[in-house]
Coordinates of C-alpha atoms in Angstrom, one line a residue:
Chain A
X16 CA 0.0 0.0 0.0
X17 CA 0.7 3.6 -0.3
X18 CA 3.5 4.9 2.2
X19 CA 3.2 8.4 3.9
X20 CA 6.4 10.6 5.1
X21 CA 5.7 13.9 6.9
X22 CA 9.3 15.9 7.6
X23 CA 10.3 17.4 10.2
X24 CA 8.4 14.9 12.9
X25 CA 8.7 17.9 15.3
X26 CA 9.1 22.0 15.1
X27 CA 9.8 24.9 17.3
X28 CA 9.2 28.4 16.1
X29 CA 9.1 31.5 17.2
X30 CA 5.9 34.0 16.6
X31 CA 6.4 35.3 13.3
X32 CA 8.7 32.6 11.6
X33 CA 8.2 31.2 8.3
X34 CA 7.8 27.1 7.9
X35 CA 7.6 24.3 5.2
X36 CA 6.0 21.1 6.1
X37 CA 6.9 18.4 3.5
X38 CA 4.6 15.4 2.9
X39 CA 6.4 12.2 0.6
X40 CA 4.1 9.5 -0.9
X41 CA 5.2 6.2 -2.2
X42 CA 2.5 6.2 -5.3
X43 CA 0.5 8.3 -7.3
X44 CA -2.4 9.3 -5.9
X45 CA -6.0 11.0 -7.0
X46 CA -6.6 12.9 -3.4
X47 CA -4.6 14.6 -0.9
X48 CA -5.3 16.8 2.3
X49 CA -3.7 18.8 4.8
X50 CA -5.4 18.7 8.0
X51 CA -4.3 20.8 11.3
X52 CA -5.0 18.7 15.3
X53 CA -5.6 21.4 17.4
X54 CA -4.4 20.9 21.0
X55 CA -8.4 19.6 21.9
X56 CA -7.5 16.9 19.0
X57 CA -10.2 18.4 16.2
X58 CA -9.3 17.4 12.9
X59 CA -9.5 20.6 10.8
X60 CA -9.2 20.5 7.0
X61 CA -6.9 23.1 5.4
X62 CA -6.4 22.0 2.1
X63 CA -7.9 19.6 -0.4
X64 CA -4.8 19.5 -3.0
X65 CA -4.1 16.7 -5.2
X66 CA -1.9 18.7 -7.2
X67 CA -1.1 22.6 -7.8
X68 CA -1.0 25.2 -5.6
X69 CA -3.9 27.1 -2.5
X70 CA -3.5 29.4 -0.5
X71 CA -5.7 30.5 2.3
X72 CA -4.5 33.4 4.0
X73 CA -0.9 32.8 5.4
X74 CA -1.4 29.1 4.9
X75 CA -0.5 28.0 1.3
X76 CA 0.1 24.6 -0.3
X77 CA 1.8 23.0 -3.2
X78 CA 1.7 19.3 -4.6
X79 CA 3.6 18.2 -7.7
X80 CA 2.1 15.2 -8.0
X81 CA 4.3 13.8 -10.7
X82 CA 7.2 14.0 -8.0
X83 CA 5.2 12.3 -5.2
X84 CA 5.5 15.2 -2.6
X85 CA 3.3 17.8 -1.2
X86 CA 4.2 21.2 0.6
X87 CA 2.7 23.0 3.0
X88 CA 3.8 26.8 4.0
X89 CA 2.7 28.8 7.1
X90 CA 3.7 32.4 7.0
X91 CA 3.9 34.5 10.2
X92 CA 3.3 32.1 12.4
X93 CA 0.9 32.6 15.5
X94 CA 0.9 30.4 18.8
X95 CA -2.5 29.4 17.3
X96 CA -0.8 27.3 14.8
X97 CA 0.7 25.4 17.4
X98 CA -0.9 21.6 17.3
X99 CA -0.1 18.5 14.5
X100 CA 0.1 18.7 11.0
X101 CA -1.3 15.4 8.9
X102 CA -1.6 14.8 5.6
X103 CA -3.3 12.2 3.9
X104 CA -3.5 10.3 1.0
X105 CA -5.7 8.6 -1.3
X106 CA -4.4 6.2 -4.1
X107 CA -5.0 6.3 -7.9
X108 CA -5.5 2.6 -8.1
X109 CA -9.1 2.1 -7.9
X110 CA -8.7 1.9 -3.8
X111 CA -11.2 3.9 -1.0
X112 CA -8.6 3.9 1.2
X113 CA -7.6 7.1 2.7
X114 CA -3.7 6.7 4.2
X115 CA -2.3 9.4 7.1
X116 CA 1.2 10.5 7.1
X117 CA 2.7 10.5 11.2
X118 CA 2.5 14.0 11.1
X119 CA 4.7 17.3 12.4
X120 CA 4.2 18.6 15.5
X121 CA 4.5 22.7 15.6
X122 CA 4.5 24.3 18.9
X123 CA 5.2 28.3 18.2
X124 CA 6.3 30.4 21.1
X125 CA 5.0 33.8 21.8
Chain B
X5 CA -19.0 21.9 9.5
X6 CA -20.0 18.5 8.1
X7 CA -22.7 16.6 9.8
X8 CA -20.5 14.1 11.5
X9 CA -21.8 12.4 15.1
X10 CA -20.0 9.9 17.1
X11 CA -20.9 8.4 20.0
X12 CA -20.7 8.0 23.0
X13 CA -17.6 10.5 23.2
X14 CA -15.8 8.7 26.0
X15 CA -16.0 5.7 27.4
X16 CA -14.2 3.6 30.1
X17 CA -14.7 -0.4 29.8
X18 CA -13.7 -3.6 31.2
X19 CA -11.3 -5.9 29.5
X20 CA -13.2 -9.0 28.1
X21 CA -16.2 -7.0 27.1
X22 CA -18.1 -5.8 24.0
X23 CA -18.0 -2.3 23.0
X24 CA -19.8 -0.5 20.1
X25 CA -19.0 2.9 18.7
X26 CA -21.5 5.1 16.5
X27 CA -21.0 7.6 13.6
X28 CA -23.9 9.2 12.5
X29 CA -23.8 11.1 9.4
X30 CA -26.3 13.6 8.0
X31 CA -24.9 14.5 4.7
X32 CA -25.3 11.1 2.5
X33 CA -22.1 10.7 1.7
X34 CA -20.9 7.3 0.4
X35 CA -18.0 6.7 1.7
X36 CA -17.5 6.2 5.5
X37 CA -13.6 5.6 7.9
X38 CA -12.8 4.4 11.2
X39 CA -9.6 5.4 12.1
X40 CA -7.6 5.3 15.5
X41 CA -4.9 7.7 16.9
X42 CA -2.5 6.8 19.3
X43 CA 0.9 8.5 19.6
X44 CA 3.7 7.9 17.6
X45 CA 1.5 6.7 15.3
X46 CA -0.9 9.4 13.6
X47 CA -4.2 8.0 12.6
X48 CA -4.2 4.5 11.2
X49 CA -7.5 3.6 9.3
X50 CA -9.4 0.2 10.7
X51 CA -12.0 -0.4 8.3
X52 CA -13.8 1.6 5.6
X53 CA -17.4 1.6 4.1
X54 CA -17.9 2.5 0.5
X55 CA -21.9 1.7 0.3
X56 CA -24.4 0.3 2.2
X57 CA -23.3 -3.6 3.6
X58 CA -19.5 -2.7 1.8
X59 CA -16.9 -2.9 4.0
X60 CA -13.3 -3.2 3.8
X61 CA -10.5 -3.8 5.8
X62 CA -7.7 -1.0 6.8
X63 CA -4.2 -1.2 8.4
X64 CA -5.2 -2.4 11.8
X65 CA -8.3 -4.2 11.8
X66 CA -7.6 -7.1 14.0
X67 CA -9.7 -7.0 16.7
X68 CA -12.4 -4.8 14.8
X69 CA -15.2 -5.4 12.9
X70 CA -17.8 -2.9 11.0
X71 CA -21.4 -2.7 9.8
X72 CA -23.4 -0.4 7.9
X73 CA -26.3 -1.3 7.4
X74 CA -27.8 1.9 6.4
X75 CA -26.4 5.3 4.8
X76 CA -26.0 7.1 7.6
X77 CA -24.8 5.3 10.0
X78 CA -21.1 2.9 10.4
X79 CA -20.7 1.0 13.8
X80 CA -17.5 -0.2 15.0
X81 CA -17.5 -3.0 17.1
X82 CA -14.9 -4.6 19.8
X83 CA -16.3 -7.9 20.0
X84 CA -13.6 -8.2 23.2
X85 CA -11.8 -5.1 24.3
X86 CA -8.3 -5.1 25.1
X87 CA -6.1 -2.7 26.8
X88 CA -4.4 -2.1 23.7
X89 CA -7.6 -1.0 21.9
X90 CA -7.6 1.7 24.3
X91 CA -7.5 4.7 21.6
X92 CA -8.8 7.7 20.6
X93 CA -11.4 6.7 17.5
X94 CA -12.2 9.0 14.5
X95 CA -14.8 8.6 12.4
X96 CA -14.6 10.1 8.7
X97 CA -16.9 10.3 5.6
X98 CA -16.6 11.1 1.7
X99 CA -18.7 12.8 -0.6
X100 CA -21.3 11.1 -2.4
X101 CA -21.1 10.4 -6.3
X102 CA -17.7 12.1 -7.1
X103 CA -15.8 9.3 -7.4
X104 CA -12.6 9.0 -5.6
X105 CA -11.8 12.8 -5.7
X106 CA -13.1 14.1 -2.8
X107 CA -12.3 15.7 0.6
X108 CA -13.0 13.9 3.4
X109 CA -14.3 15.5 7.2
X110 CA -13.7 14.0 10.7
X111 CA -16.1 13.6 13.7
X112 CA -15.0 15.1 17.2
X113 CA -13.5 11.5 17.7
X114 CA -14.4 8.5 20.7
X115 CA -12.2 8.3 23.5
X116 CA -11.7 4.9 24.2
X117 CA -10.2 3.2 28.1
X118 CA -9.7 -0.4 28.1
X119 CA -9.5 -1.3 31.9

């Protein structure tokens, strides 16, 4: 089955710093999201992006799907932000399955 | 928000015993997840429904099994709980008649003690 890396497992910022989360896949897939864990564990969905480019406010994301990576950019970080990052997969090979990467964990300090 | 219930929200049980979680959806969508989160892991999917009575196994099912028996609603079922079933369960559905190419949204998630 698909394989999901997430990079950097873990992440300390400061308020106001600039980060890229990185999301590998092993295959090529039809859907893929970006969802933030706040610190009550509510899955939020940032960004449905099987391939191009969002943005939404100082969250943006990329996926090049032909490479098998996605990126996702937070801008001026807020100790809002702070919680996990997932992303998650979903092949191109007929399957329902919907596979989660392990995550990074952002904490930002005021 | 997408209308996504599970229930009961948390529960504490005894080892040896059956246990039942809910998700209740009000938006008709086709397909339906059960995932579990536990750390160091993210959230690793159990079993998945793709129509009514279609079910499907996902990375950890042992231990699990799944019914749908209409639309709206996916049960999970520990037919014997252990203390390393004790989790915190999410419960996700799928847009109806898009295909495969479709966002999914998560319930509030079960929390799950296996004593």
């Amino acid at each position: 089955g698909i394989q999901v890396e997430q990079s950097p497992p873990d992440l300390i910022l400061q308020e106001g710093a600039n980060s890229t989360l990185r999301c590998n896949f092993s295959d090529s897939v039809n859907n893929l999201q970006w969802f933030h864990q706040n610190p009550w564990g509510q899955l939020i969905n940032l960004f449905y992006i099987p391939s191009g480019t969002k943005q939404n406010g100082r969250l943006s994301a990329t996926t090049v799907a032909t490479e098998r990576y996605s990126l996702l950019y937070i801008s001026s970080s807020q100790t809002t932000d702070s919680g996990v990052y997932f992303c998650a997969v979903g092949g191109a090979t007929g399957t329902y399955k919907y596979i989660f990467g392990t995550g990074t964990r952002l904490k930002v300090l005021a | 928000d997408a209308g996504i219930t599970q229930s009961p929200r948390h529960k504490v049980t005894e080892t040896g015993t059956p246990v039942t979680l809910r998700c209740h959806q009000t938006e008709n969508h086709r397909y339906m997840y059960w995932y579990r989160q536990d750390p160091g892991h993210g959230l690793r999917l159990i079993h998945y429904s793709y129509g009514v009575k279609d079910t499907d196994k996902g990375e950890v099912s042992d231990g699990y099994s799944v019914s749908r028996s209409k639309t709206e609603d996916f049960l999970l079922t520990l037919e014997s709980a252990t203390s390393s079933q004790t989790s915190v369960y999410f419960c996700a559905i799928r847009d109806l008649g898009r295909g495969l190419n479709t966002e999914a949204f998560f319930g509030q998630g079960t929390r799950l003690t296996v004593v």
